[in-house]
Tab-separated table of C-alpha atoms in Angstrom:
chain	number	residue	atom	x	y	z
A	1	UNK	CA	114.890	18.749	121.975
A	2	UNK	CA	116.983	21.759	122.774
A	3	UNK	CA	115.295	24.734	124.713
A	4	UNK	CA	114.351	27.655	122.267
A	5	UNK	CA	116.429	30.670	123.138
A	6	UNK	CA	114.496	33.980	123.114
A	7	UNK	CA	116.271	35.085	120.128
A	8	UNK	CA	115.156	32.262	118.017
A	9	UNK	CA	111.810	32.781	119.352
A	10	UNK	CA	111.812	36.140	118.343
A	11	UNK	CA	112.969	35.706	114.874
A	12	UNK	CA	110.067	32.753	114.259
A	13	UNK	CA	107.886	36.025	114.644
A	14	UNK	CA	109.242	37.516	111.154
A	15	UNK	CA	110.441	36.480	107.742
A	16	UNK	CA	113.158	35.052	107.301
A	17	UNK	CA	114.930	37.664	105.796
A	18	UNK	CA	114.907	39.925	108.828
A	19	UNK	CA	115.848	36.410	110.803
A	20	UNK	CA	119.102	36.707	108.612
A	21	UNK	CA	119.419	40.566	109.469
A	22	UNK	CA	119.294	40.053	113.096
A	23	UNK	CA	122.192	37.204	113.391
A	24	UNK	CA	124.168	39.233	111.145
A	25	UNK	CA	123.476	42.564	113.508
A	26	UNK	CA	123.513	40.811	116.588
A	27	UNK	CA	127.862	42.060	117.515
A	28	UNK	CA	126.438	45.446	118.129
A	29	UNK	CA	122.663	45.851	118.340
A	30	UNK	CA	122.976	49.433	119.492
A	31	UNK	CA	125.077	50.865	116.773
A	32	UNK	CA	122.042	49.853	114.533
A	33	UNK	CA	119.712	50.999	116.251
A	34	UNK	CA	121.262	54.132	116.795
A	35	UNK	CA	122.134	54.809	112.688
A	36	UNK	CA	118.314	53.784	112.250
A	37	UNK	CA	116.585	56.074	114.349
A	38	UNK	CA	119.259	59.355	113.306
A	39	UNK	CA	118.322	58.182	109.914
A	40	UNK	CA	114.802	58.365	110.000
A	41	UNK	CA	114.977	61.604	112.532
A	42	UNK	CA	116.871	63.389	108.998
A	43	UNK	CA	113.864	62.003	106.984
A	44	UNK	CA	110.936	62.965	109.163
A	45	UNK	CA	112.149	66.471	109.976
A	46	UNK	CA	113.632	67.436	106.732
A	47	UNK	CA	111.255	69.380	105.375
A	48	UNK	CA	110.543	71.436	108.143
A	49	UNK	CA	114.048	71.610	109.349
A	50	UNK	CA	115.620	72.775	105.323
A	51	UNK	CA	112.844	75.549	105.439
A	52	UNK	CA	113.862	76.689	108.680
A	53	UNK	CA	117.336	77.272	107.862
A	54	UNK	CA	117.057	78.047	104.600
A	55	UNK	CA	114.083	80.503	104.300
A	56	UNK	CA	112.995	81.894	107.567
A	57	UNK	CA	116.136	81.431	110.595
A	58	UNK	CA	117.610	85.183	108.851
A	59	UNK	CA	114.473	86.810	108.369
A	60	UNK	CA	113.215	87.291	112.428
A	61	UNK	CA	109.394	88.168	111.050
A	62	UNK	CA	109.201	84.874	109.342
A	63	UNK	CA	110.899	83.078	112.934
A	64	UNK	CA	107.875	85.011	114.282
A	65	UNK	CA	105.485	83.370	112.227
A	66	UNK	CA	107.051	79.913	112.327
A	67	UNK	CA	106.548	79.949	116.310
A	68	UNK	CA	102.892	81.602	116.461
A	69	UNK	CA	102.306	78.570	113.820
A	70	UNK	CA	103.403	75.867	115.571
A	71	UNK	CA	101.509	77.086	118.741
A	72	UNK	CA	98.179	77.246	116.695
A	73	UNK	CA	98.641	73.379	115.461
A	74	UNK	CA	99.340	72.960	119.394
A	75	UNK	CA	95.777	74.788	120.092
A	76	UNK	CA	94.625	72.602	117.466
A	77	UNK	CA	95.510	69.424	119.053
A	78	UNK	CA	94.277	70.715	122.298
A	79	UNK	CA	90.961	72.002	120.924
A	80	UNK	CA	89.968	68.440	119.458
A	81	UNK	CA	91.035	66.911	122.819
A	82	UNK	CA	88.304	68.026	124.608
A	83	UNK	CA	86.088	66.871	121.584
A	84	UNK	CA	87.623	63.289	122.321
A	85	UNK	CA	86.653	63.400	126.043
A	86	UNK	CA	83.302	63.438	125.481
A	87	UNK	CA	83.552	60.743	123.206
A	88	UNK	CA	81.909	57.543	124.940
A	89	UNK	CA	84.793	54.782	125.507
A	90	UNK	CA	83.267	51.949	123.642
A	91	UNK	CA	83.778	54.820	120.455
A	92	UNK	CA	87.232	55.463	120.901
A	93	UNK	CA	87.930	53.148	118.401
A	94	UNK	CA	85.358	54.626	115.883
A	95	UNK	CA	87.883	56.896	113.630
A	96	UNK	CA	84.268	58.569	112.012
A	97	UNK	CA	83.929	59.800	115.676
A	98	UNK	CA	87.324	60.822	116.581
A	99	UNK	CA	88.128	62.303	112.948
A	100	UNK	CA	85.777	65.093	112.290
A	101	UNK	CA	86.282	67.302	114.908
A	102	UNK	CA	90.248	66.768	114.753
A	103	UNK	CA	89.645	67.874	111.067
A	104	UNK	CA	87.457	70.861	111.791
A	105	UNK	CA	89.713	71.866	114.782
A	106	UNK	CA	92.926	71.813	112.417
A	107	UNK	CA	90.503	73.758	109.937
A	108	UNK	CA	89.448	76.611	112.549
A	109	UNK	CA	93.063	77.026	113.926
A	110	UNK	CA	94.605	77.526	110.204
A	111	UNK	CA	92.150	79.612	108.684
A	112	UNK	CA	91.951	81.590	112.285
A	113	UNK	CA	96.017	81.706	112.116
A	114	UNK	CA	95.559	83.474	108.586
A	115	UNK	CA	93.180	85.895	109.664
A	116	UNK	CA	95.247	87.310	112.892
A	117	UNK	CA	97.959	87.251	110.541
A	118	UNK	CA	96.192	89.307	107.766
A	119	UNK	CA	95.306	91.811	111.047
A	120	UNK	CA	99.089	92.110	112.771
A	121	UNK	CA	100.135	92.805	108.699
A	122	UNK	CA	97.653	95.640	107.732
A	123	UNK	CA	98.265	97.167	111.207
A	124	UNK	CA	102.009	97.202	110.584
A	125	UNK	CA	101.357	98.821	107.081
A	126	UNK	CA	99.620	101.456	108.659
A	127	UNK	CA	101.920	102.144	111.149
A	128	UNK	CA	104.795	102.236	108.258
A	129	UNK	CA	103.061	104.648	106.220
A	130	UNK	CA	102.042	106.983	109.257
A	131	UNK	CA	105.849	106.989	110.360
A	132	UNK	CA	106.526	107.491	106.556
A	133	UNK	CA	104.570	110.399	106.543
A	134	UNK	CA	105.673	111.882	109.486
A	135	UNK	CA	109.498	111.353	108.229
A	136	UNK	CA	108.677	113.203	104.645
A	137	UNK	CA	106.683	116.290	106.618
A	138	UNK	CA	109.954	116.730	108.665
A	139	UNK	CA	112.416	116.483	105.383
A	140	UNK	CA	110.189	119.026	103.663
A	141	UNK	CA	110.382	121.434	106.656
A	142	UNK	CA	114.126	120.945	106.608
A	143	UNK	CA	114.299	121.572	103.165
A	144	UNK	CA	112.121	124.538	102.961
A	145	UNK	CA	113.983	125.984	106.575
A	146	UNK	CA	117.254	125.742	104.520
A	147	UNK	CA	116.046	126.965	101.020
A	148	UNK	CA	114.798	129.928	102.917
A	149	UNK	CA	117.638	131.098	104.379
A	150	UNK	CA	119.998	131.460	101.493
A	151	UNK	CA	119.370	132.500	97.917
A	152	UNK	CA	117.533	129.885	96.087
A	153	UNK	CA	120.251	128.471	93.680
A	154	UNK	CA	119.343	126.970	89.782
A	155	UNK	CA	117.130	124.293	89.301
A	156	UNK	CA	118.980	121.128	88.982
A	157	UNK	CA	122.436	122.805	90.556
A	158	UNK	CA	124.398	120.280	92.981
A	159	UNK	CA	123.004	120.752	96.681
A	160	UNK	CA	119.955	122.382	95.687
A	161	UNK	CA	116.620	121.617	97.106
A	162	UNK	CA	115.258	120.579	93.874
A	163	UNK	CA	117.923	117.682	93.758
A	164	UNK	CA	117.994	116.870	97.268
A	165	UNK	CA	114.334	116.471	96.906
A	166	UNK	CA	114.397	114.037	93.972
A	167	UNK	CA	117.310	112.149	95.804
A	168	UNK	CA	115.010	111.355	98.192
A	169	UNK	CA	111.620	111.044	96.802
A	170	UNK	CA	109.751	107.891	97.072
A	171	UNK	CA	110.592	106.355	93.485
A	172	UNK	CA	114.508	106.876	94.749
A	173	UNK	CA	114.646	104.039	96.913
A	174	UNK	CA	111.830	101.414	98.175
A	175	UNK	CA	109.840	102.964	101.173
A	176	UNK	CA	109.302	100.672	104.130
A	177	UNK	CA	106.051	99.373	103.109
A	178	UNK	CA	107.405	97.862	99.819
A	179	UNK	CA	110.334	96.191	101.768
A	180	UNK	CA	108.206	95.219	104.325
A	181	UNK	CA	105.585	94.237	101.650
A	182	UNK	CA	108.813	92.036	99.673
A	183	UNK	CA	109.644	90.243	102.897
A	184	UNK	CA	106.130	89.256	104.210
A	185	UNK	CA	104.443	88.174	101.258
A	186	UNK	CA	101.952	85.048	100.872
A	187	UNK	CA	104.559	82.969	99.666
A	188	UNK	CA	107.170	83.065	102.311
A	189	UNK	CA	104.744	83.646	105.194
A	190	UNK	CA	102.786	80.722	104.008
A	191	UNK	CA	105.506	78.364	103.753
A	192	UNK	CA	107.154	79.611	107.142
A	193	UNK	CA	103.816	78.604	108.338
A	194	UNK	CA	103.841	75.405	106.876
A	195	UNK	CA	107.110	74.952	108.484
A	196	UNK	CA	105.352	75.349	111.972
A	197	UNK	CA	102.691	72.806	111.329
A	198	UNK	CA	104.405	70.758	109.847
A	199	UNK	CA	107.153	70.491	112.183
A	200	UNK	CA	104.889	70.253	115.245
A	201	UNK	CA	102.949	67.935	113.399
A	202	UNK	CA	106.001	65.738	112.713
A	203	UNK	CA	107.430	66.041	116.616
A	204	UNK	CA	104.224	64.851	117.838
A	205	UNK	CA	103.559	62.096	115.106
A	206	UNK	CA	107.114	60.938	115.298
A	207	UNK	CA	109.087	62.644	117.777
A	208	UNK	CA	107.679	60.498	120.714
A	209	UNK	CA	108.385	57.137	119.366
A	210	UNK	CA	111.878	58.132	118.619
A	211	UNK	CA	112.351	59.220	122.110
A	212	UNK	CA	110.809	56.211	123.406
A	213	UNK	CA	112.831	53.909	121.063
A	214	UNK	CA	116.604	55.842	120.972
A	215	UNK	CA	117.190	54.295	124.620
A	216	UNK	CA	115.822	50.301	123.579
A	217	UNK	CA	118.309	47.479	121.625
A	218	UNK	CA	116.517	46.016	119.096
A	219	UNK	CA	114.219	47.249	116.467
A	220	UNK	CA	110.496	47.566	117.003
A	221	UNK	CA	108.261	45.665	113.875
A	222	UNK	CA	104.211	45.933	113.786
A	223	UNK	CA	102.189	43.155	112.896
A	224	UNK	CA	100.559	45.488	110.601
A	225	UNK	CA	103.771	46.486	108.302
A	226	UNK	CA	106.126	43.120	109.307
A	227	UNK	CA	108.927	43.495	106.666
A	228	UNK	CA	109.346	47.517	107.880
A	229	UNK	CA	110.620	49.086	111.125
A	230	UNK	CA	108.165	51.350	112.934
A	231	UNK	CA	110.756	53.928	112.954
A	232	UNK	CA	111.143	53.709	109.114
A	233	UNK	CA	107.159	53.679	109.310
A	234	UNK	CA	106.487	56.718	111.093
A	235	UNK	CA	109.647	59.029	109.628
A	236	UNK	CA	107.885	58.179	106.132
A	237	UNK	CA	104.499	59.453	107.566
A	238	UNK	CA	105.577	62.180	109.149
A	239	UNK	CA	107.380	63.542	105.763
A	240	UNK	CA	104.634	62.926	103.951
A	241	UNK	CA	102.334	64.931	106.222
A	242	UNK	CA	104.700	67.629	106.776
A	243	UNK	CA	104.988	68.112	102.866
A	244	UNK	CA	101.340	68.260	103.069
A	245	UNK	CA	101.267	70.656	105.862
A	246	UNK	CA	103.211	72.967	103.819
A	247	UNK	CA	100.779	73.045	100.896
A	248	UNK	CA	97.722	73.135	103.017
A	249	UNK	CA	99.369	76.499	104.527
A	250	UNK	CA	99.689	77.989	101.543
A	251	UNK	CA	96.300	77.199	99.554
A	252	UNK	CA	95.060	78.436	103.310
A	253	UNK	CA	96.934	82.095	102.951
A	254	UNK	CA	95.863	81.878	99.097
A	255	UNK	CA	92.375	81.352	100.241
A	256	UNK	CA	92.032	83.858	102.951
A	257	UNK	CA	92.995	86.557	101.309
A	258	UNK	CA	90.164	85.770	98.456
A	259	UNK	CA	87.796	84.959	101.110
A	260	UNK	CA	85.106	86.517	100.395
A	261	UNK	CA	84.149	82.911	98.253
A	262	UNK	CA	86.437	80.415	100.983
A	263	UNK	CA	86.669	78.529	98.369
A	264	UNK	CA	90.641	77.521	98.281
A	265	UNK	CA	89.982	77.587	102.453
A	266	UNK	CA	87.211	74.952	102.035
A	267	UNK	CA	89.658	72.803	99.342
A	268	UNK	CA	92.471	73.291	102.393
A	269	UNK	CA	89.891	71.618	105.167
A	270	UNK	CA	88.854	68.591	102.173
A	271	UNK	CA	92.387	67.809	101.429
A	272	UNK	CA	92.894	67.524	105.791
A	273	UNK	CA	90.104	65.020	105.701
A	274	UNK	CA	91.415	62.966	103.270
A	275	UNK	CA	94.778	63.276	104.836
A	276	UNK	CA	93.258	61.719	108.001
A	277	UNK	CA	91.343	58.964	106.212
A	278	UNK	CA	91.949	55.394	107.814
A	279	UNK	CA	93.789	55.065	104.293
A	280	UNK	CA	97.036	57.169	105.649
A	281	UNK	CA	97.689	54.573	107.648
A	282	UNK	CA	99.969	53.565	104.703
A	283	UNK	CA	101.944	56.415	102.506
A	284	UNK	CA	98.820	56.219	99.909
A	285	UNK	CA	96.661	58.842	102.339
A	286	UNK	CA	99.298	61.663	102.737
A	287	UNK	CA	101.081	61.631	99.223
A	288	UNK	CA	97.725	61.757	97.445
């Protein structure tokens, strides 16, 4: 009987449908392993990536908030960390024991994120309409230094104070604070936030098995999920859960700033849990 090649060893492993895919792939292993993982890079950072551009990369206070957000899901990760070292060995396995404080860790870093937040925005405010004053006490002196000095013309005559005053009165133009209030509102600031987790969240859920498989020939299958490519796998998860990310953020900032109840805040920590239920294994977890 003729010796078994590894190849045909290998494909005995799957169905025969991927046995077909591999002898027709087999000229240039590398180009298709190359197209799969860019592929499957565009789906797993899409989200993130299109809000980036799109929404926050021109405004430099949303950039801001994108960075500070993908630090706190860092401080996240590294808070339940230390919960997992003191987590027996023969338990490691145990996802009710490794869960809950990765949950309640995400939970505390979000709603903690929305709170500094909330703080670095009502100090800005006040600074705005302190240097607001200040700017309308010195126009006022100029006006009244100038008005003095000459004989006070009609009311409503061009270059008088009285027009020069309405030209620049508050309900002329939008003061700083409404600007400042247009740009940084709940909605953008909670999906450039989103962006954040959800981007760091998709780097560290995906990002190292891409880097670990973009320099292998071949395409890595689980036992688990035979008839799909872990790449394919793991992009789909990690879209999922950024999407997720995103909408977490937001009922998080909806939440906090009604949180005097917490209750959108504690509907944002449920909806993690069930996110990281041994069901998202498969897409069912994260898309619900």
């Amino acid at each position: 009987a003729p010796t078994p090649t590894p190849t045909t060893t290998i494909g005995r492993q799957f169905t025969g449908h991927y046995h077909r895919h591999q002898r027709r792939t087999s000229d240039d292993p590398t180009m298709t392993t190359a197209a799969l993982a860019w592929g499957c890079a565009f789906i797993a950072f899409s989200p993130s990536v299109s809000l980036l551009f799109l929404l926050a990369y021109r405004k430099a206070q949303l950039v801001i908030v994108v960075t500070t957000s993908a630090f706190a899901f860092l401080l996240s990760s590294l808070l339940a960390s230390l919960f997992w070292l003191a987590v027996p060995a023969s338990h490691r396995s145990n996802p009710l024991a490794l869960v809950p404080p990765a949950v309640v860790c995400q939970f505390i870093l979000r709603c903690g994120f929305v709170h500094l937040y909330h703080r670095v925005e009502s100090v800005i405010q006040k600074s705005i309409r302190k240097h607001e004053r200040h700017e309308a006490e010195q126009a006022e002196r100029r006006r009244q230094r100038e008005g003095g000095g000459s004989s006070s013309p009609s009311r409503g005559s061009p270059g008088s104070p009285t027009e020069n005053r309405d030209a620049t009165s508050p309900s002329a133009a939008l003061s700083e604070t409404a600007r400042l209030r247009l740009e940084l509102n709940d909605w953008a600031c909670g999906l450039a936030s989103g962006t954040g987790f959800g981007g760091m969240h998709a780097i560290l859920l995906f990002g190292t098995l891409l880097a670990s498989e973009s320099g292998q020939v071949g395409t890595l299958y689980q036992d688990s999920c035979p008839g799909i490519p872990s790449l394919v796998n793991s992009a789909t998860m990690a879209f999922l859960f950024s999407v997720l990310d995103i909408f977490i953020m937001l009922l998080t900032f909806y939440g906090m700033r009604r949180r005097r109840d917490g209750t959108l805040a504690r509907g944002g920590g449920e909806i993690s849990l069930s996110s990281y239920s041994r069901d998202s294994r498969d897409s069912g977890g994260p898309s619900v």
